[in-house]
CSV table of N, CA and C in Angstrom, one decimal:
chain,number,residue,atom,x,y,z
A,1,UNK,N,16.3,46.1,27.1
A,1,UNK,CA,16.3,44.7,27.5
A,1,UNK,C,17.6,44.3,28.1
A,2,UNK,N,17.8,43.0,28.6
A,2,UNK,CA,19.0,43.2,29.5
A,2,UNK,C,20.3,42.3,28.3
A,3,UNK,N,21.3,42.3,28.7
A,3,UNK,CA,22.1,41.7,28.6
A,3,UNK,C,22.7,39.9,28.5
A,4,UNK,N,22.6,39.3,27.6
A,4,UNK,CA,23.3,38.0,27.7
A,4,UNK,C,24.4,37.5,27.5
A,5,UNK,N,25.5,37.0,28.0
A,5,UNK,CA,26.8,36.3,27.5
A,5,UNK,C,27.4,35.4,27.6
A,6,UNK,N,28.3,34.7,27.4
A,6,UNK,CA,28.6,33.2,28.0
A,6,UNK,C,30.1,33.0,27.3
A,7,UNK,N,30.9,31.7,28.1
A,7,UNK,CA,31.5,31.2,27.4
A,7,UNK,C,31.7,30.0,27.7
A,8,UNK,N,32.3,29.1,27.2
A,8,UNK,CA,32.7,27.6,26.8
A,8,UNK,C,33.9,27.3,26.5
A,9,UNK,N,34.6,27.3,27.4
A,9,UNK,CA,36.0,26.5,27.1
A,9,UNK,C,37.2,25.4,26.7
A,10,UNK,N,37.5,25.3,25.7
A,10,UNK,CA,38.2,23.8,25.4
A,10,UNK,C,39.6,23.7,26.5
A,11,UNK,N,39.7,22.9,26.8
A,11,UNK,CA,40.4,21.9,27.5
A,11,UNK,C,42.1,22.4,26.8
A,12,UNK,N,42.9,22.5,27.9
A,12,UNK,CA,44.2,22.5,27.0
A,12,UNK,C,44.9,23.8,26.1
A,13,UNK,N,44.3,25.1,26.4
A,13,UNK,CA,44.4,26.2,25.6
A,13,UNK,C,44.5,27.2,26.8
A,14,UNK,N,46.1,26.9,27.1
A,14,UNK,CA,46.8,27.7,27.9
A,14,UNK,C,46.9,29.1,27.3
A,15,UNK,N,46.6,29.4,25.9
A,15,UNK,CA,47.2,30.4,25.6
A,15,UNK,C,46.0,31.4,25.3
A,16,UNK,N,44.8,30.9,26.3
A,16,UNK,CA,44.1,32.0,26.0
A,16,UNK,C,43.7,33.2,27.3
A,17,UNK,N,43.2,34.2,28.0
A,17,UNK,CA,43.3,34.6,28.9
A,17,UNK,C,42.1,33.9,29.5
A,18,UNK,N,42.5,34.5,30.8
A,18,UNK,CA,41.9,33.4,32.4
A,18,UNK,C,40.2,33.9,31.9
A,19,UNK,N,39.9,32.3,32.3
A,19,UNK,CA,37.8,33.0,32.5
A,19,UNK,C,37.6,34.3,33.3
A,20,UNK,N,38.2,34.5,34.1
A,20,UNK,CA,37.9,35.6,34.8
A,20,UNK,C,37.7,36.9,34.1
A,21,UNK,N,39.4,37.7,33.8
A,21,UNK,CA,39.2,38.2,32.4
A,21,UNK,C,38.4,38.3,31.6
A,22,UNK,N,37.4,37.1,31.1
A,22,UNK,CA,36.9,36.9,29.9
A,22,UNK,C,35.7,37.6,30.0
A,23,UNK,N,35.3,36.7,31.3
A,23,UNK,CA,33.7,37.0,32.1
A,23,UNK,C,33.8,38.7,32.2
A,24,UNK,N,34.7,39.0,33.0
A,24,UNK,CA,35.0,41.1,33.5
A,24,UNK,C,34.5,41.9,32.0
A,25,UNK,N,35.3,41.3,30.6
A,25,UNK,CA,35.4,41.8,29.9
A,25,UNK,C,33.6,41.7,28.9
A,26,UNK,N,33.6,40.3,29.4
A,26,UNK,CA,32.0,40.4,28.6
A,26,UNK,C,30.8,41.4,29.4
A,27,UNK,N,31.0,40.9,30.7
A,27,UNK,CA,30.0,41.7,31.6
A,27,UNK,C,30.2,43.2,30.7
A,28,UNK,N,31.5,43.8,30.7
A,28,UNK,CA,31.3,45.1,30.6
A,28,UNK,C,30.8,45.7,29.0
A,29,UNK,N,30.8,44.4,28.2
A,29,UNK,CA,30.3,44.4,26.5
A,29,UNK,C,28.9,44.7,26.8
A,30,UNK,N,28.2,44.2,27.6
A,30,UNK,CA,27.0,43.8,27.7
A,30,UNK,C,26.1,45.0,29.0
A,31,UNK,N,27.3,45.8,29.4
A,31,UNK,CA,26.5,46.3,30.4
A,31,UNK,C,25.4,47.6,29.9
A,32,UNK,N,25.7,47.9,28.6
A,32,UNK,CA,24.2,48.9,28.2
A,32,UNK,C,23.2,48.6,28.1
A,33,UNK,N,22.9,47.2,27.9
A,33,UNK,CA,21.8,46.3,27.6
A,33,UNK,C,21.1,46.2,29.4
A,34,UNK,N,21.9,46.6,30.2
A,34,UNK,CA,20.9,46.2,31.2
A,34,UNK,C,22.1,46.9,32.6
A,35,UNK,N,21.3,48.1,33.4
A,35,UNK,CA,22.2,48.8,34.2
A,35,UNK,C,21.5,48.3,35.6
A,36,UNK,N,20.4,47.2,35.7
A,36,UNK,CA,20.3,47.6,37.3
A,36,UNK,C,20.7,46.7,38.0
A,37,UNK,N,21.3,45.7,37.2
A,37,UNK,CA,22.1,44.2,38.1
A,37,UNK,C,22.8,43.4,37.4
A,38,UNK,N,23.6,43.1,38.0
A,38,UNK,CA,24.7,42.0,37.4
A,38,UNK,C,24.8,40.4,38.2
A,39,UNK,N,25.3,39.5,37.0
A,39,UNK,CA,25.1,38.6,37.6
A,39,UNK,C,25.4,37.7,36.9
A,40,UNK,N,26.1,36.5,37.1
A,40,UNK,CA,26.1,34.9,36.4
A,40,UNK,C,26.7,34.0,37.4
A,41,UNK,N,26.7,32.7,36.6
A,41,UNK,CA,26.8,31.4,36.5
A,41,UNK,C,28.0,30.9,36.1
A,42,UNK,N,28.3,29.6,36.7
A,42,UNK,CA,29.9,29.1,35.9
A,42,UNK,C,29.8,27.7,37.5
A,43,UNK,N,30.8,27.0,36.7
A,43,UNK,CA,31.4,26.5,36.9
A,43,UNK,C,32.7,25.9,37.4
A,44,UNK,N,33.7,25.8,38.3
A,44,UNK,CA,35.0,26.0,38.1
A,44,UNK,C,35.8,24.8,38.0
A,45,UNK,N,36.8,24.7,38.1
A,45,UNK,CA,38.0,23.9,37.5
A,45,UNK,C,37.6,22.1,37.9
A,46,UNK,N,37.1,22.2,39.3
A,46,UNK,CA,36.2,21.2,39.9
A,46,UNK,C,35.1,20.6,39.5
A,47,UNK,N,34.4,21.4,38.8
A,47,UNK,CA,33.2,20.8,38.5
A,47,UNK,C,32.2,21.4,39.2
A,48,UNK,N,32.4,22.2,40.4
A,48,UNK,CA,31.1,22.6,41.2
A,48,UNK,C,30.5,24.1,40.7
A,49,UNK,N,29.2,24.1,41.1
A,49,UNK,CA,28.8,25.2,40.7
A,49,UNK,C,28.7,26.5,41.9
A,50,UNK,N,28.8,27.3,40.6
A,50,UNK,CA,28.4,28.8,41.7
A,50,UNK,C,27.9,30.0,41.1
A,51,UNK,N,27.5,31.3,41.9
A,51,UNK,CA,26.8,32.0,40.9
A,51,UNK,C,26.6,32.8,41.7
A,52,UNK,N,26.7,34.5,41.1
A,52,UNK,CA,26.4,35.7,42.1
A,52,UNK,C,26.0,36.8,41.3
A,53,UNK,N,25.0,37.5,42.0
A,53,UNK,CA,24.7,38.5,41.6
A,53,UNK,C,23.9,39.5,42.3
A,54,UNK,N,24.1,40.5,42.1
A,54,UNK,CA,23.7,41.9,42.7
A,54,UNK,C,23.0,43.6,42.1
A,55,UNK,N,22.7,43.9,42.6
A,55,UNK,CA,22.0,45.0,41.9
A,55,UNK,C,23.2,46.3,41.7
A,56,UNK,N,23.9,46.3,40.7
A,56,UNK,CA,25.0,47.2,40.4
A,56,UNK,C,25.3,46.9,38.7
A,57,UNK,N,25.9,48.4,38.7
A,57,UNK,CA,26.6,47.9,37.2
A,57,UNK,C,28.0,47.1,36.6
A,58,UNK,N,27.7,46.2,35.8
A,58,UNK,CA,28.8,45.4,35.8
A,58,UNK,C,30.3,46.1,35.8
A,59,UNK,N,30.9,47.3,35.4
A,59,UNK,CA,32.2,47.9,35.7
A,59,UNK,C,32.1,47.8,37.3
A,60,UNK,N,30.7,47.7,38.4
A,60,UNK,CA,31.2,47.6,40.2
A,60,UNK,C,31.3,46.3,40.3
A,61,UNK,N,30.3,45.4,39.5
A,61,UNK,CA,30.7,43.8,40.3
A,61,UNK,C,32.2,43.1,40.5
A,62,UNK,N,32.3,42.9,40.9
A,62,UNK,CA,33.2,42.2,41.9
A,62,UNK,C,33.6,40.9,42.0
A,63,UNK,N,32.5,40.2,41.4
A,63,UNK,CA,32.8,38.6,42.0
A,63,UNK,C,33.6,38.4,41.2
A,64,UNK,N,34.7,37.2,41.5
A,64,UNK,CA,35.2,36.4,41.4
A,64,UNK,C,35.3,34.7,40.8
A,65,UNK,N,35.2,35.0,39.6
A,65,UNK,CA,35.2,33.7,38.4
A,65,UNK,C,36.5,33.2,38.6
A,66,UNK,N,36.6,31.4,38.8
A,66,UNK,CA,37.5,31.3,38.4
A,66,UNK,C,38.0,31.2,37.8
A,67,UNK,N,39.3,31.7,37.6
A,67,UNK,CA,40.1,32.2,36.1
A,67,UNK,C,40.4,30.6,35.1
A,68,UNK,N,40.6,29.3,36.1
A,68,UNK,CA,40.1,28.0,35.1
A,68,UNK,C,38.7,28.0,34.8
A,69,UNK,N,38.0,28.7,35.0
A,69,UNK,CA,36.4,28.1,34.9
A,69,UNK,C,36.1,27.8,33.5
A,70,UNK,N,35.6,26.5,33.2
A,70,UNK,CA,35.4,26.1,31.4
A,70,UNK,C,34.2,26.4,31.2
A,71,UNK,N,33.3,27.3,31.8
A,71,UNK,CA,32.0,27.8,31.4
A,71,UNK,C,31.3,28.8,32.5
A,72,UNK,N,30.5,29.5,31.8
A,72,UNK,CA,29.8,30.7,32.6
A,72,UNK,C,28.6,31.3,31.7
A,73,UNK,N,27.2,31.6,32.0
A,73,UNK,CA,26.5,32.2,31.7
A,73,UNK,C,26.4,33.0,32.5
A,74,UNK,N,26.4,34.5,31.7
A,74,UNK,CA,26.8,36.1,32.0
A,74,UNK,C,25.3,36.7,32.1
A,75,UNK,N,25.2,37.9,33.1
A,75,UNK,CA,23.7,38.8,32.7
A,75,UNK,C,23.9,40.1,33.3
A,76,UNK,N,23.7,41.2,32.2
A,76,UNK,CA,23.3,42.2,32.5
A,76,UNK,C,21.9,42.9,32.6
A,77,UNK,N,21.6,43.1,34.3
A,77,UNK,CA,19.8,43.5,33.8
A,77,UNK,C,19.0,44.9,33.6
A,78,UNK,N,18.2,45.0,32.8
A,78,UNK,CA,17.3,46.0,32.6
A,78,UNK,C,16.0,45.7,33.5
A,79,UNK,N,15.5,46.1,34.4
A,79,UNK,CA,14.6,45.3,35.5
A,79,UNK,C,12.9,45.9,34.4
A,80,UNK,N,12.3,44.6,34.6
A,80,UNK,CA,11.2,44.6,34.0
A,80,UNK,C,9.9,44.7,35.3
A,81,UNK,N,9.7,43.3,35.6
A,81,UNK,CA,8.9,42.9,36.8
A,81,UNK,C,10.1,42.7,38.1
A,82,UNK,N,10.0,43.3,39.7
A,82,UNK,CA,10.5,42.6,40.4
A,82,UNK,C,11.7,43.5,40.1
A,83,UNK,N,11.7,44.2,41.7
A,83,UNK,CA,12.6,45.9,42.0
A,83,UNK,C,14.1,44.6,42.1
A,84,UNK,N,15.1,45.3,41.6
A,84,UNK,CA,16.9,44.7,41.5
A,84,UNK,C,16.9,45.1,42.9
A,85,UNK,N,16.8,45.4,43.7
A,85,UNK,CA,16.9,46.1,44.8
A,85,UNK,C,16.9,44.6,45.7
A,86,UNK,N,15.7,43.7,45.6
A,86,UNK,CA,15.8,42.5,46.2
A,86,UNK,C,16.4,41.5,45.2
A,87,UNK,N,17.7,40.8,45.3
A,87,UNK,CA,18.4,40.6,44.9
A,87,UNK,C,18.0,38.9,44.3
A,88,UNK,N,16.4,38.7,44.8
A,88,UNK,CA,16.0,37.3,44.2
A,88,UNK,C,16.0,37.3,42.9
A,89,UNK,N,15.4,38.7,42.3
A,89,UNK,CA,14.4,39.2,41.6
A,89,UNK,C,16.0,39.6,39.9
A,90,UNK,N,16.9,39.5,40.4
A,90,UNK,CA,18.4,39.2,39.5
A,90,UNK,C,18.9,37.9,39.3
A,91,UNK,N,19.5,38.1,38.0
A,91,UNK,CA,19.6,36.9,37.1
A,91,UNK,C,21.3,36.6,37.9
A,92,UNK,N,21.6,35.3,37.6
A,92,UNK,CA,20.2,33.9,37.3
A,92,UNK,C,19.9,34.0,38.1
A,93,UNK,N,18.6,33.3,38.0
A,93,UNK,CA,17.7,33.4,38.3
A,93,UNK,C,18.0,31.4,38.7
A,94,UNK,N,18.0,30.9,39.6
A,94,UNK,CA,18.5,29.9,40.2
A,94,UNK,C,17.3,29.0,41.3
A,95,UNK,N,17.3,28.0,40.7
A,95,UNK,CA,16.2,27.4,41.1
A,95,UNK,C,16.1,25.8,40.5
A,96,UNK,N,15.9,24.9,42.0
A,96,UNK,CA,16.0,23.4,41.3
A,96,UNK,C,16.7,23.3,40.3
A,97,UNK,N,18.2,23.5,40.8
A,97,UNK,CA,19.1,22.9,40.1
A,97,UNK,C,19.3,23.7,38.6
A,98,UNK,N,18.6,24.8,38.5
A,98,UNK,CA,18.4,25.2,37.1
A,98,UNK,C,19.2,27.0,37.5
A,99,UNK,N,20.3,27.1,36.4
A,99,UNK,CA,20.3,28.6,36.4
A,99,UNK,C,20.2,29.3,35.4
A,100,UNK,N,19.4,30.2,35.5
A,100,UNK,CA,18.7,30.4,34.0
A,100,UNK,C,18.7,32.2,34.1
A,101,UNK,N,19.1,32.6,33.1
A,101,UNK,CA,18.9,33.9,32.5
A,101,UNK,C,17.9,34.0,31.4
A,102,UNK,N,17.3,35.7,30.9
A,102,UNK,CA,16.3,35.7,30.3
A,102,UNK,C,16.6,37.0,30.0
A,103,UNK,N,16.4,37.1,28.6
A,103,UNK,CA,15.9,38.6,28.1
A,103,UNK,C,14.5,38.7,27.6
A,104,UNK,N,13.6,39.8,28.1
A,104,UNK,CA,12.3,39.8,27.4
A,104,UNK,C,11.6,40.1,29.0
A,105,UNK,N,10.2,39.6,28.4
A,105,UNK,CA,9.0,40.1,29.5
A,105,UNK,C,8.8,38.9,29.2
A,106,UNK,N,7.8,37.9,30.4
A,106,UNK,CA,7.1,36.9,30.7
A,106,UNK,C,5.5,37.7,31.3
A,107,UNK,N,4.5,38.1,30.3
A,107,UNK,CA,3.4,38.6,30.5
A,107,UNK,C,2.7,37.9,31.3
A,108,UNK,N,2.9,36.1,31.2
A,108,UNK,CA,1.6,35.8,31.7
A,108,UNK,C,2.4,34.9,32.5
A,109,UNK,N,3.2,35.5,33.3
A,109,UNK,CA,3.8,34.4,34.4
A,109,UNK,C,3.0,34.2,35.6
A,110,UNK,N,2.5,34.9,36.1
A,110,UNK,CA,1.5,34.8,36.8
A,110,UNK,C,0.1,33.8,36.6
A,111,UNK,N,0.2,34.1,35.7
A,111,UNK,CA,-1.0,33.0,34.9
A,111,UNK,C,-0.1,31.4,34.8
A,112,UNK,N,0.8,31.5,34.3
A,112,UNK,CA,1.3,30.3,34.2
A,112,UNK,C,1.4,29.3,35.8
A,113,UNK,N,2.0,30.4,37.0
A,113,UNK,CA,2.0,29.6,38.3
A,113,UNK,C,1.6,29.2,39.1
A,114,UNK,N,0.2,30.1,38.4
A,114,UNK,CA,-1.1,29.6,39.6
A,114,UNK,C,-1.6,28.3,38.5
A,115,UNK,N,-1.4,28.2,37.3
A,115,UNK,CA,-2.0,26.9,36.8
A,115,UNK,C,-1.4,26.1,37.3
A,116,UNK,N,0.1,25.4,37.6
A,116,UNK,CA,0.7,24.6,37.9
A,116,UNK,C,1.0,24.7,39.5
A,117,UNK,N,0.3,25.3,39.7
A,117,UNK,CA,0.8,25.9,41.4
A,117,UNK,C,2.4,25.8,41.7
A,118,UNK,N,3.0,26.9,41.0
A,118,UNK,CA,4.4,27.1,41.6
A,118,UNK,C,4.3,28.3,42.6
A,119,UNK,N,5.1,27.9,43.2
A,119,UNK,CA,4.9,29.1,44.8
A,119,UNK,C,6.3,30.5,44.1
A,120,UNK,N,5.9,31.4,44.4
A,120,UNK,CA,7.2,32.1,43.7
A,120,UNK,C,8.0,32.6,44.3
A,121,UNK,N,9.3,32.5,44.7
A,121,UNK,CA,10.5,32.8,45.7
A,121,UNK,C,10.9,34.4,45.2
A,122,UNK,N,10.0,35.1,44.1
A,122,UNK,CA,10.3,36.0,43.7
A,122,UNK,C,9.2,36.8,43.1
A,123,UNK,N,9.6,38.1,42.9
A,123,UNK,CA,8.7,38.7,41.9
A,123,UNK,C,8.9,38.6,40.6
A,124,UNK,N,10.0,38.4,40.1
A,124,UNK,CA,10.5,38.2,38.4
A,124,UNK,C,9.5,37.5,38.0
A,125,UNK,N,9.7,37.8,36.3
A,125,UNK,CA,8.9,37.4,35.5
A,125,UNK,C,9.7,35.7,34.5
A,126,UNK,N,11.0,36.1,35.1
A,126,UNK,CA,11.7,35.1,34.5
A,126,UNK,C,11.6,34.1,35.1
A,127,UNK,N,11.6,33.8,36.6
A,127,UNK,CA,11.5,32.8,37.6
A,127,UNK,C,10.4,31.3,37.0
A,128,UNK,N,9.3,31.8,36.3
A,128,UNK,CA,8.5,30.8,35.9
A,128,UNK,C,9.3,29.8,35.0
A,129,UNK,N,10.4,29.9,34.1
A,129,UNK,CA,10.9,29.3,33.6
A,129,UNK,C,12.0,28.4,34.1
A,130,UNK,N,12.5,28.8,35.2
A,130,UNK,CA,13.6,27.8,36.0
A,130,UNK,C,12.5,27.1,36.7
A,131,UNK,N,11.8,27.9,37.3
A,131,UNK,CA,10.5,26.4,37.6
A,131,UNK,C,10.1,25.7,37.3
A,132,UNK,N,9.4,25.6,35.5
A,132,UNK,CA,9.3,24.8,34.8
A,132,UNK,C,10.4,23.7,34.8
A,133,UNK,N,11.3,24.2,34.3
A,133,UNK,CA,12.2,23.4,34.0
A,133,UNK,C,12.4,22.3,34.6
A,134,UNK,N,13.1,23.4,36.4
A,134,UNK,CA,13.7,22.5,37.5
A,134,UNK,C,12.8,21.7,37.7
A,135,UNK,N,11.2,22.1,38.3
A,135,UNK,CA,10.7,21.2,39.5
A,135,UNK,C,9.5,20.9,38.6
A,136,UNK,N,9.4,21.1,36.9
A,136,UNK,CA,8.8,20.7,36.4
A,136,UNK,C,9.2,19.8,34.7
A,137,UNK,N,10.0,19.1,35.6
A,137,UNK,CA,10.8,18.2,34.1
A,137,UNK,C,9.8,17.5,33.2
A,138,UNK,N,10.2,16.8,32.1
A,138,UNK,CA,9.3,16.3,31.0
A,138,UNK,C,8.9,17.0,30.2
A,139,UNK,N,7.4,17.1,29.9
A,139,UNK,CA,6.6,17.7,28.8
A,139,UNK,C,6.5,18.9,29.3
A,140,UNK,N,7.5,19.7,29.2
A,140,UNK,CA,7.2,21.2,29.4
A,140,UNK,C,6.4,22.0,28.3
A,141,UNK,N,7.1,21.5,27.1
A,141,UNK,CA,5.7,22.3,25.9
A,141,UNK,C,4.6,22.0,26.4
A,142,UNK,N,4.2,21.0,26.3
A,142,UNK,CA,2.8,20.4,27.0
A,142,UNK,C,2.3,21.2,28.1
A,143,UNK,N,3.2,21.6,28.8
A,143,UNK,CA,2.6,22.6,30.1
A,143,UNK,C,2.5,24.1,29.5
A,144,UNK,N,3.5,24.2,29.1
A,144,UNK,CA,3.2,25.5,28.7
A,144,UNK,C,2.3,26.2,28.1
A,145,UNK,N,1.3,25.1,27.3
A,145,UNK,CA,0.2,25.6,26.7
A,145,UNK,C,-0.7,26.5,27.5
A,146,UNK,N,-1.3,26.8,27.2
A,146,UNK,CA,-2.7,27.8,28.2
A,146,UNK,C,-3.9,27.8,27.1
């Protein structure tokens, strides 16, 4: 199953090493849990968001966190549904405003999007859950029922 990590940083704690660092060093904690893509989420010193990811192992990725960044959700993938190869199909998985990582199988995602008619920008199995979320706010338990 793949990989999850994150961090959250307080304000004012020069004396700890740069998000960048932090993020390099988790990706590579995390990279057995999941070898066929890398990828997260953050923040930076601004407030704006950003997020990359690619079908490699986290010791190749490359991107660029910034080293202020006060937050980031991390992912290493093990590909379930939906070849790493097309790069939708890697976490996060980003969607209406929502970026969302997942460990596990979503068996009945399929079943879930044709109930609510979400159109799927992907083959993942995770994708049904940033859609919920994003472009289906409110009573999500309530939807989620079957």
């Amino acid at each position: 199953m793949c990989g999850i990590a994150g961090f959250s940083r307080s304000e004012g704690k020069s004396s700890l090493p740069s998000s960048l660092d932090v993020a390099h060093a988790l990706w590579l904690s995390i990279e057995s849990r999941g070898r066929d893509a890398t990828g997260g989420a953050w923040v930076d010193r601004d407030g704006n968001f950003w997020y990359a990811k690619e079908p490699t192992l986290a010791r190749n990725f490359t991107t660029e966190i910034d080293p202020d960044s006060p937050m980031a959700i991390l992912h290493t993938r093990a590909a379930t549904t939906g070849s790493p190869k097309d790069n939708r199909n890697n976490h996060p998985i980003v969607r209406s405003g929502v970026a969302l990582t997942h460990n596990g199988v979503v068996r009945n995602h399929r079943k879930v999007m044709d109930k609510y008619q979400i159109e799927a920008e992907a083959e993942v199995d995770s994708e049904v859950f940033a859609a919920m979320i994003g472009e289906r706010p409110g009573k999500i338990y309530d939807r989620l029922r079957l």
